[in-house]
Short mmCIF file of C-alpha atoms and ligand atoms in Angstrom, two decimals:
data_model
loop_
_atom_site.label_atom_id
_atom_site.label_comp_id
_atom_site.label_asym_id
_atom_site.label_seq_id
_atom_site.Cartn_x
_atom_site.Cartn_y
_atom_site.Cartn_z
CA MET N 68 -2.09 -0.63 22.74
CA GLY N 69 -0.02 0.72 25.94
CA GLU N 70 1.14 4.40 26.81
CA ALA N 71 3.30 5.98 24.34
CA ASP N 72 6.40 4.65 24.99
CA GLU N 73 9.64 5.19 23.49
CA ALA N 74 8.92 2.40 20.80
CA PHE N 75 6.55 5.05 19.37
CA VAL N 76 8.57 8.16 19.02
CA GLN N 77 9.80 9.21 15.74
CA ALA N 78 12.99 10.86 15.07
CA ILE N 79 12.63 14.66 15.42
CA GLU N 80 13.13 15.22 11.47
CA HIS N 81 10.01 12.58 11.15
CA ARG N 82 7.38 14.05 13.45
CA PRO N 83 4.27 15.39 11.99
CA LYS N 84 3.80 18.98 12.17
CA LEU N 85 0.35 20.29 14.07
CA SER N 86 -0.53 22.74 11.87
CA VAL N 87 -1.85 20.71 8.95
CA THR N 88 -1.42 21.37 4.96
CA GLU N 89 -4.40 20.15 3.27
CA ASP N 90 -3.71 20.02 -0.66
CA GLU N 91 -6.08 21.11 -3.01
CA GLY N 92 -4.23 19.47 -5.85
CA ILE N 93 -4.40 15.98 -5.43
CA PRO N 94 -6.39 15.29 -8.32
CA LEU N 95 -9.96 14.36 -7.77
CA ILE N 96 -10.90 12.08 -10.95
CA ASP N 97 -14.25 11.38 -11.72
CA LEU N 98 -14.13 7.62 -13.32
CA SER N 99 -18.10 7.97 -14.84
CA PRO N 100 -16.66 7.83 -18.45
CA LEU N 101 -16.11 4.09 -17.28
CA SER N 102 -19.51 3.09 -16.52
CA PHE N 103 -21.20 5.32 -19.23
CA PRO N 104 -19.22 5.30 -21.85
CA ASN N 105 -21.81 6.80 -24.25
CA ASP N 106 -23.24 9.51 -22.29
CA ALA N 107 -22.82 12.57 -24.27
CA ASN N 108 -21.84 14.27 -20.91
CA THR N 109 -19.33 12.60 -19.65
CA LYS N 110 -16.02 12.97 -20.54
CA ASN N 111 -14.50 10.44 -22.97
CA ILE N 112 -11.94 7.70 -22.03
CA ASP N 113 -8.97 9.78 -23.62
CA ASP N 114 -9.77 12.39 -21.69
CA LEU N 115 -9.81 10.31 -18.18
CA VAL N 116 -6.47 8.40 -19.44
CA VAL N 117 -4.66 11.98 -19.90
CA GLU N 118 -6.02 12.71 -16.28
CA ILE N 119 -4.51 9.37 -14.82
CA GLY N 120 -1.24 9.66 -16.49
CA ASN N 121 -0.76 13.48 -15.41
CA ALA N 122 -1.95 12.30 -11.46
CA CYS N 123 0.52 9.51 -11.67
CA LYS N 124 3.31 11.86 -12.80
CA LYS N 125 2.79 14.87 -10.86
CA TRP N 126 1.62 13.24 -7.66
CA GLY N 127 1.73 9.36 -7.86
CA PHE N 128 -1.72 9.78 -5.57
CA PHE N 129 -4.84 10.72 -6.76
CA GLN N 130 -8.74 10.38 -5.25
CA VAL N 131 -11.65 8.66 -7.64
CA ILE N 132 -15.46 9.47 -7.30
CA ASN N 133 -17.88 7.46 -9.47
CA HIS N 134 -15.75 4.29 -9.42
CA GLY N 135 -19.07 2.06 -9.46
CA ALA N 136 -17.66 0.22 -6.79
CA PRO N 137 -21.26 -0.13 -4.28
CA LEU N 138 -20.80 2.00 -1.03
CA GLU N 139 -22.88 -0.41 0.78
CA LYS N 140 -20.38 -3.47 0.54
CA ARG N 141 -17.61 -0.57 2.01
CA GLN N 142 -20.15 -0.07 4.71
CA LYS N 143 -20.94 -3.37 5.93
CA VAL N 144 -17.14 -4.03 6.19
CA GLU N 145 -16.43 -0.79 8.16
CA ASP N 146 -19.07 -1.88 10.54
CA ALA N 147 -17.32 -5.02 10.97
CA MET N 148 -14.17 -4.11 11.59
CA ARG N 149 -15.23 -1.26 14.37
CA LYS N 150 -16.70 -4.67 16.01
CA PHE N 151 -13.74 -6.60 15.55
CA PHE N 152 -11.37 -4.16 16.79
CA ALA N 153 -13.59 -2.96 20.01
CA GLN N 154 -12.62 -6.29 21.65
CA PRO N 155 -10.49 -7.01 24.18
CA LEU N 156 -6.75 -7.65 23.09
CA GLU N 157 -7.04 -11.04 24.11
CA GLU N 158 -9.67 -11.87 21.87
CA LYS N 159 -7.99 -9.97 19.00
CA ARG N 160 -5.15 -11.97 19.58
CA LYS N 161 -6.16 -15.36 19.07
CA VAL N 162 -5.94 -14.59 15.11
CA ARG N 163 -2.38 -12.87 15.62
CA LYS N 164 -0.19 -12.99 12.70
CA ASP N 165 3.15 -14.06 13.14
CA GLU N 166 6.44 -15.80 11.42
CA LYS N 167 4.64 -18.86 10.57
CA LYS N 168 0.99 -17.10 10.05
CA ALA N 169 1.34 -14.45 7.27
CA VAL N 170 -2.18 -12.81 8.14
CA GLY N 171 -4.20 -12.10 10.81
CA TYR N 172 -4.36 -9.49 13.98
CA TYR N 173 -1.08 -7.40 14.57
CA ASP N 174 -0.51 -4.74 16.79
CA ASN N 175 3.24 -4.72 16.65
CA GLU N 176 4.44 -3.20 13.51
CA HIS N 177 7.12 -0.96 12.85
CA THR N 178 7.97 0.98 9.61
CA LYS N 179 11.15 2.23 9.15
CA ASN N 180 12.45 0.70 12.66
CA VAL N 181 9.67 2.76 14.71
CA ARG N 182 6.37 1.24 15.87
CA ASP N 183 3.42 2.51 14.24
CA TRP N 184 0.49 3.83 16.59
CA LYS N 185 -2.06 1.06 15.00
CA GLU N 186 -3.62 -2.25 15.08
CA VAL N 187 -4.51 -3.90 12.10
CA PHE N 188 -6.07 -7.35 10.36
CA ASP N 189 -5.13 -8.62 7.48
CA PHE N 190 -6.72 -10.86 4.86
CA VAL N 191 -5.89 -12.00 1.27
CA ALA N 192 -8.73 -12.20 -1.26
CA ASP N 193 -7.55 -15.39 -2.37
CA LYS N 194 -8.01 -19.23 -1.12
CA ARG N 195 -4.31 -19.65 0.06
CA ILE N 196 -1.53 -17.27 0.41
CA LEU N 197 1.50 -18.10 -1.20
CA MET N 198 4.72 -16.13 -0.09
CA ALA N 199 8.43 -17.19 0.11
CA ALA N 200 9.52 -18.92 2.70
CA SER N 201 12.54 -16.82 2.98
CA HIS N 202 14.45 -14.24 1.39
CA GLU N 203 17.51 -16.46 1.04
CA PRO N 204 17.75 -17.09 -2.74
CA GLU N 205 18.67 -20.69 -2.63
CA ASP N 206 15.17 -21.53 -0.41
CA LYS N 207 12.64 -22.26 -2.88
CA GLU N 208 10.39 -23.43 -0.37
CA VAL N 209 6.66 -21.48 -0.94
CA PRO N 210 4.64 -22.87 2.16
CA GLU N 211 0.75 -22.41 1.97
CA THR N 212 -0.63 -20.30 4.58
CA PHE N 213 -4.60 -19.24 4.76
CA ASN N 214 -6.90 -16.41 6.33
CA GLN N 215 -7.39 -16.42 10.09
CA TRP N 216 -10.97 -15.25 10.60
CA PRO N 217 -12.38 -14.76 13.95
CA ASP N 218 -15.41 -16.28 15.49
CA TYR N 219 -16.52 -12.34 16.35
CA PRO N 220 -18.14 -10.42 14.75
CA PRO N 221 -19.55 -13.41 12.61
CA GLU N 222 -20.04 -11.25 9.20
CA LEU N 223 -16.37 -9.90 8.88
CA ARG N 224 -15.31 -12.89 6.70
CA GLU N 225 -18.38 -12.53 4.36
CA SER N 226 -18.39 -8.80 4.57
CA CYS N 227 -14.37 -8.91 3.82
CA GLU N 228 -14.55 -10.96 1.12
CA GLU N 229 -17.54 -8.95 -0.97
CA TYR N 230 -15.69 -5.69 -0.44
CA ALA N 231 -12.74 -6.96 -1.95
CA ARG N 232 -13.97 -8.59 -5.05
CA GLU N 233 -15.66 -5.32 -5.31
CA VAL N 234 -12.63 -3.26 -5.17
CA GLU N 235 -10.67 -5.54 -7.33
CA LYS N 236 -12.82 -4.90 -10.23
CA LEU N 237 -11.63 -1.13 -9.67
CA ALA N 238 -7.84 -2.60 -9.71
CA TYR N 239 -8.29 -4.29 -12.96
CA LYS N 240 -9.86 -0.97 -14.72
CA LEU N 241 -7.42 0.99 -13.40
CA MET N 242 -4.51 -0.87 -14.58
CA GLU N 243 -6.09 -0.50 -18.35
CA LEU N 244 -6.09 3.35 -17.67
CA ILE N 245 -2.96 3.24 -16.21
CA ALA N 246 -1.14 1.17 -19.24
CA LEU N 247 -3.02 3.19 -21.85
CA SER N 248 -1.45 6.32 -20.19
CA LEU N 249 1.75 4.90 -20.65
CA GLY N 250 0.95 4.35 -24.27
CA LEU N 251 0.49 0.69 -24.09
CA PRO N 252 -2.28 -1.51 -24.99
CA ALA N 253 -5.07 -1.65 -22.36
CA SER N 254 -4.17 -5.16 -21.53
CA ARG N 255 -0.63 -4.79 -21.16
CA PHE N 256 -0.45 -5.87 -17.80
CA SER N 257 -2.99 -8.68 -17.52
CA SER N 258 -0.92 -11.16 -18.09
CA PHE N 259 0.87 -9.86 -14.66
CA PHE N 260 -2.46 -10.41 -12.83
CA GLU N 261 -4.11 -13.71 -13.87
CA ASP N 262 -3.41 -14.96 -10.46
CA PRO N 263 -2.83 -11.78 -8.72
CA THR N 264 -2.11 -11.48 -4.98
CA ARG N 265 -4.74 -9.19 -3.26
CA SER N 266 -4.41 -8.39 0.25
CA VAL N 267 -6.37 -6.25 2.40
CA ARG N 268 -5.43 -4.51 5.66
CA LEU N 269 -7.78 -3.05 8.15
CA ASN N 270 -6.48 -0.60 9.99
CA HIS N 271 -7.42 0.79 13.42
CA TYR N 272 -5.38 3.98 14.80
CA PRO N 273 -7.05 4.49 18.52
CA PRO N 274 -6.53 8.00 19.79
CA CYS N 275 -2.96 8.69 20.72
CA PRO N 276 -1.98 10.82 23.44
CA ALA N 277 1.09 11.76 21.64
CA PRO N 278 0.39 12.53 18.17
CA HIS N 279 3.04 15.07 18.28
CA LEU N 280 5.45 12.38 18.96
CA ALA N 281 4.03 9.02 16.94
CA LEU N 282 2.82 8.09 13.78
CA GLY N 283 0.00 6.06 12.70
CA VAL N 284 1.91 4.56 9.93
CA GLY N 285 5.59 6.37 9.66
CA ARG N 286 6.96 7.53 6.00
CA HIS N 287 6.84 4.31 3.62
CA LYS N 288 6.06 3.56 0.05
CA ASP N 289 4.09 0.84 -0.67
CA VAL N 290 5.26 -2.18 -2.56
CA GLY N 291 2.74 -3.39 -4.22
CA ALA N 292 1.76 -2.66 -8.12
CA LEU N 293 -1.17 -0.55 -6.86
CA THR N 294 -3.33 0.71 -3.85
CA ILE N 295 -7.14 1.27 -3.74
CA LEU N 296 -7.76 3.29 0.01
CA ALA N 297 -10.78 3.83 1.75
CA GLN N 298 -10.37 6.33 4.65
CA ASP N 299 -13.21 7.22 6.79
CA ASP N 300 -13.85 10.94 7.48
CA VAL N 301 -11.27 11.77 10.30
CA GLY N 302 -8.26 12.04 8.14
CA GLY N 303 -4.59 11.77 8.81
CA LEU N 304 -3.04 10.42 5.41
CA GLU N 305 -0.06 12.66 4.43
CA VAL N 306 1.60 12.53 0.93
CA LYS N 307 4.96 13.71 0.66
CA ARG N 308 4.71 16.28 -2.35
CA LYS N 309 7.01 15.73 -5.40
CA SER N 310 7.22 19.51 -6.17
CA ASP N 311 8.92 20.33 -2.71
CA GLY N 312 8.92 17.44 -0.51
CA GLU N 313 6.15 18.74 1.82
CA TRP N 314 4.17 16.51 3.57
CA VAL N 315 0.54 17.72 2.51
CA ARG N 316 -2.70 15.62 3.71
CA ILE N 317 -5.11 14.27 1.57
CA LYS N 318 -8.81 15.69 2.29
CA PRO N 319 -11.45 12.89 3.29
CA THR N 320 -14.16 12.74 0.54
CA SER N 321 -17.03 10.51 1.09
CA ASP N 322 -17.26 7.74 -0.98
CA ALA N 323 -14.16 8.10 -2.67
CA TYR N 324 -11.32 5.93 -2.94
CA ILE N 325 -7.54 6.91 -2.69
CA ILE N 326 -5.57 5.49 -5.35
CA ASN N 327 -1.42 5.24 -5.46
CA VAL N 328 1.26 4.04 -7.56
CA GLY N 329 3.51 0.91 -5.68
CA ASP N 330 7.06 0.34 -5.90
CA ILE N 331 6.14 -2.17 -8.98
CA LEU N 332 4.35 -0.23 -11.05
CA GLN N 333 7.39 2.50 -10.75
CA VAL N 334 9.87 -0.39 -11.82
CA TRP N 335 7.52 -1.47 -14.85
CA SER N 336 7.24 2.21 -15.75
CA ASN N 337 11.23 2.53 -15.37
CA ASP N 338 10.41 5.37 -13.33
CA VAL N 339 7.94 6.99 -15.88
CA TYR N 340 5.31 6.82 -12.75
CA GLU N 341 7.21 6.87 -9.35
CA SER N 342 5.91 5.44 -5.72
CA VAL N 343 5.48 8.15 -3.57
CA GLU N 344 5.96 8.45 0.20
CA HIS N 345 3.57 8.82 2.57
CA ARG N 346 2.45 8.30 6.31
CA VAL N 347 -0.34 8.53 8.81
CA THR N 348 -1.12 11.24 11.22
CA VAL N 349 -3.08 10.32 14.54
CA ASN N 350 -4.67 12.70 17.34
CA SER N 351 -5.30 12.64 20.43
CA GLU N 352 -9.37 12.83 20.44
CA LYS N 353 -10.51 10.50 17.44
CA GLU N 354 -9.93 6.99 16.11
CA ARG N 355 -9.55 6.16 12.41
CA PHE N 356 -10.09 3.50 10.36
CA SER N 357 -8.98 3.04 6.59
CA ILE N 358 -8.67 -0.15 4.61
CA PRO N 359 -5.89 0.08 1.93
CA PHE N 360 -6.20 -3.09 -0.80
CA PHE N 361 -3.04 -4.15 -2.29
CA PHE N 362 -2.70 -5.38 -5.94
CA SER N 363 0.05 -6.99 -7.21
CA PRO N 364 1.45 -9.70 -9.11
CA PRO N 365 1.98 -13.56 -7.79
CA HIS N 366 5.02 -13.95 -5.73
CA CYS N 367 7.30 -15.48 -8.23
CA THR N 368 6.97 -12.48 -10.57
CA MET N 369 10.29 -11.18 -11.66
CA VAL N 370 9.69 -7.45 -11.33
CA LYS N 371 11.56 -5.29 -14.13
CA PRO N 372 11.18 -2.33 -16.63
CA LEU N 373 8.78 -3.03 -19.28
CA GLY N 374 10.55 -3.40 -22.75
CA GLU N 375 8.69 -1.09 -24.20
CA LEU N 376 9.37 1.66 -22.17
CA THR N 377 13.07 1.33 -22.52
CA ASN N 378 15.55 1.27 -25.26
CA GLU N 379 19.39 2.72 -25.88
CA GLN N 380 18.64 6.23 -25.35
CA ASN N 381 16.21 5.43 -22.05
CA PRO N 382 17.93 2.00 -20.94
CA ALA N 383 16.52 0.10 -17.78
CA LYS N 384 16.86 1.83 -14.62
CA TYR N 385 16.46 -1.34 -12.55
CA ARG N 386 17.48 -5.02 -12.58
CA ALA N 387 15.23 -7.49 -12.03
CA TYR N 388 14.11 -8.78 -8.98
CA ASN N 389 12.30 -11.26 -7.29
CA LEU N 390 9.08 -10.30 -5.98
CA GLY N 391 8.68 -13.09 -3.51
CA LYS N 392 12.40 -12.59 -2.12
CA PHE N 393 12.06 -9.06 -1.78
CA LEU N 394 8.95 -9.47 0.31
CA ALA N 395 10.52 -11.94 2.08
CA THR N 396 13.29 -9.81 3.07
CA ARG N 397 10.72 -6.76 4.13
CA ARG N 398 8.94 -9.31 6.25
CA GLN N 399 11.84 -9.71 8.41
CA SER N 400 11.46 -6.56 9.78
CA ASN N 401 8.00 -6.45 10.81
CA PHE N 402 8.61 -8.95 13.69
CA LYS N 403 11.98 -7.55 14.70
CA LYS N 404 13.51 -4.17 15.11
CA LEU N 405 16.55 -4.28 12.59
CA ASP N 406 19.17 -2.14 12.64
CA VAL N 407 19.54 -1.68 9.26
CA GLU N 408 17.87 -0.48 6.40
CA ASN N 409 14.81 -2.33 4.98
CA ILE N 410 15.14 -3.67 1.78
CA GLN N 411 13.88 -0.77 -1.06
CA ILE N 412 13.28 -0.73 -4.57
CA SER N 413 16.39 1.71 -5.13
CA HIS N 414 18.68 -1.19 -4.08
CA PHE N 415 17.95 -2.36 -7.61
CA LYS N 416 18.87 0.56 -9.23
CA VAL N 417 21.14 -0.04 -11.95
CA GLN N 418 22.87 3.72 -11.16
CA GLU N 419 23.50 2.63 -7.63
CA LEU N 420 25.21 -0.68 -9.01
CA ALA N 421 27.39 1.86 -11.02
CA ASN N 422 28.43 3.90 -8.00
CA GLU N 423 28.95 0.75 -5.92
CA LEU N 424 31.57 -0.25 -8.59
CA ASP N 425 32.96 3.16 -8.76
CA GLY N 426 33.24 3.10 -5.20
CA ALA N 427 34.80 -0.07 -5.23
CA LEU N 428 37.37 0.72 -8.02
CA SER N 429 38.33 4.28 -6.24
CA ILE N 430 39.26 2.13 -3.39
CA ASN N 431 41.20 -0.27 -5.11
CA LYS N 432 43.33 2.57 -6.41
CA LYS N 433 44.09 4.35 -3.47
C1 OGA B 49 -0.46 1.72 4.37
C2 OGA B 49 -1.10 3.00 4.47
C3 OGA B 49 -2.63 4.72 5.03
C4 OGA B 49 -3.98 5.12 5.74
O1 OGA B 49 -1.74 1.07 5.19
O2 OGA B 49 -0.04 1.36 3.62
O3 OGA B 49 -0.49 3.63 3.84
O4 OGA B 49 -4.69 6.03 5.62
N1 OGA B 49 -2.19 3.35 4.90
O5 OGA B 49 -4.29 3.94 6.36
NI1 NI B 50 1.08 2.66 2.13
#
């Protein structure tokens, strides 16, 4: 990665503050009732469901401990990813992703059209990757692509695959708890996740000579249903606090996972839960590693508010959108700097449509 050239520089209003606000209020939730439901010392599942519901409403983010995913698998993948990223750029570029290869190594990602100070390695926990070929609604082509595993380190593939299997189990459990927290049957989301999309990203944020100008990842919301993130002890993930819009840092807790609501869950819940903006700050001394696991339904899903959560008084706030086409539109901006805002779920808001129509009508009246 080169010097802090202009492509990395954030607009003044998006630059990070150097003094950090660490928020103690981001809930830390103990999931032990899932592993020991009959233990008299643990809270019961109902209390856990209430805690999760409150966290999703108030923050859109929470950390979980005693989650049952073995630490050893996480350590293995962390060790392997350090070895992978420590290689020269030419080696890593052998598994580079591009417009045709959906996953692999990449060091030129832009978020909101500003380059991120990071390099990534993406893979999916599936045999193949099915993605809409383009954003054009008429284009029905869904080409298959595959993971690209590097030769070095040889253990990377197995450690990634094992890690993803463990985190996936946690993802299913969390979706059940979230369904219950919305007053739905625990299995309400299971039909969406019969053939889920499980993409995993290995993030490496190298030390940055200009941490006051650049970001590891610019502000964004996750597009999936749920994200399960492992971060190391360096810290840098900041969440936009819903109560006042302040950026607050999530304090690293060893062996915890950070969970956040993604756009799809926001739409399914008809805005009961919101996908909250977050970003990553970098620092001049320490490199940082993190591993988000993005859990989503298959690309062919039409995403729309759940019928049980809407009625005449509370109508659906979103029009249905096709997930594959949404992602294909979003992907365009990963490979080139665009001059327009990227596609967002807010573009499918029913209210927006009403406003647009109002606008059009008032123009006509003039
Ligand atoms: C992401 C993300 C946070 C982190 O990759 O979507 O938000 O701490 N990462 O790396
Ligand atoms: Ni994110």
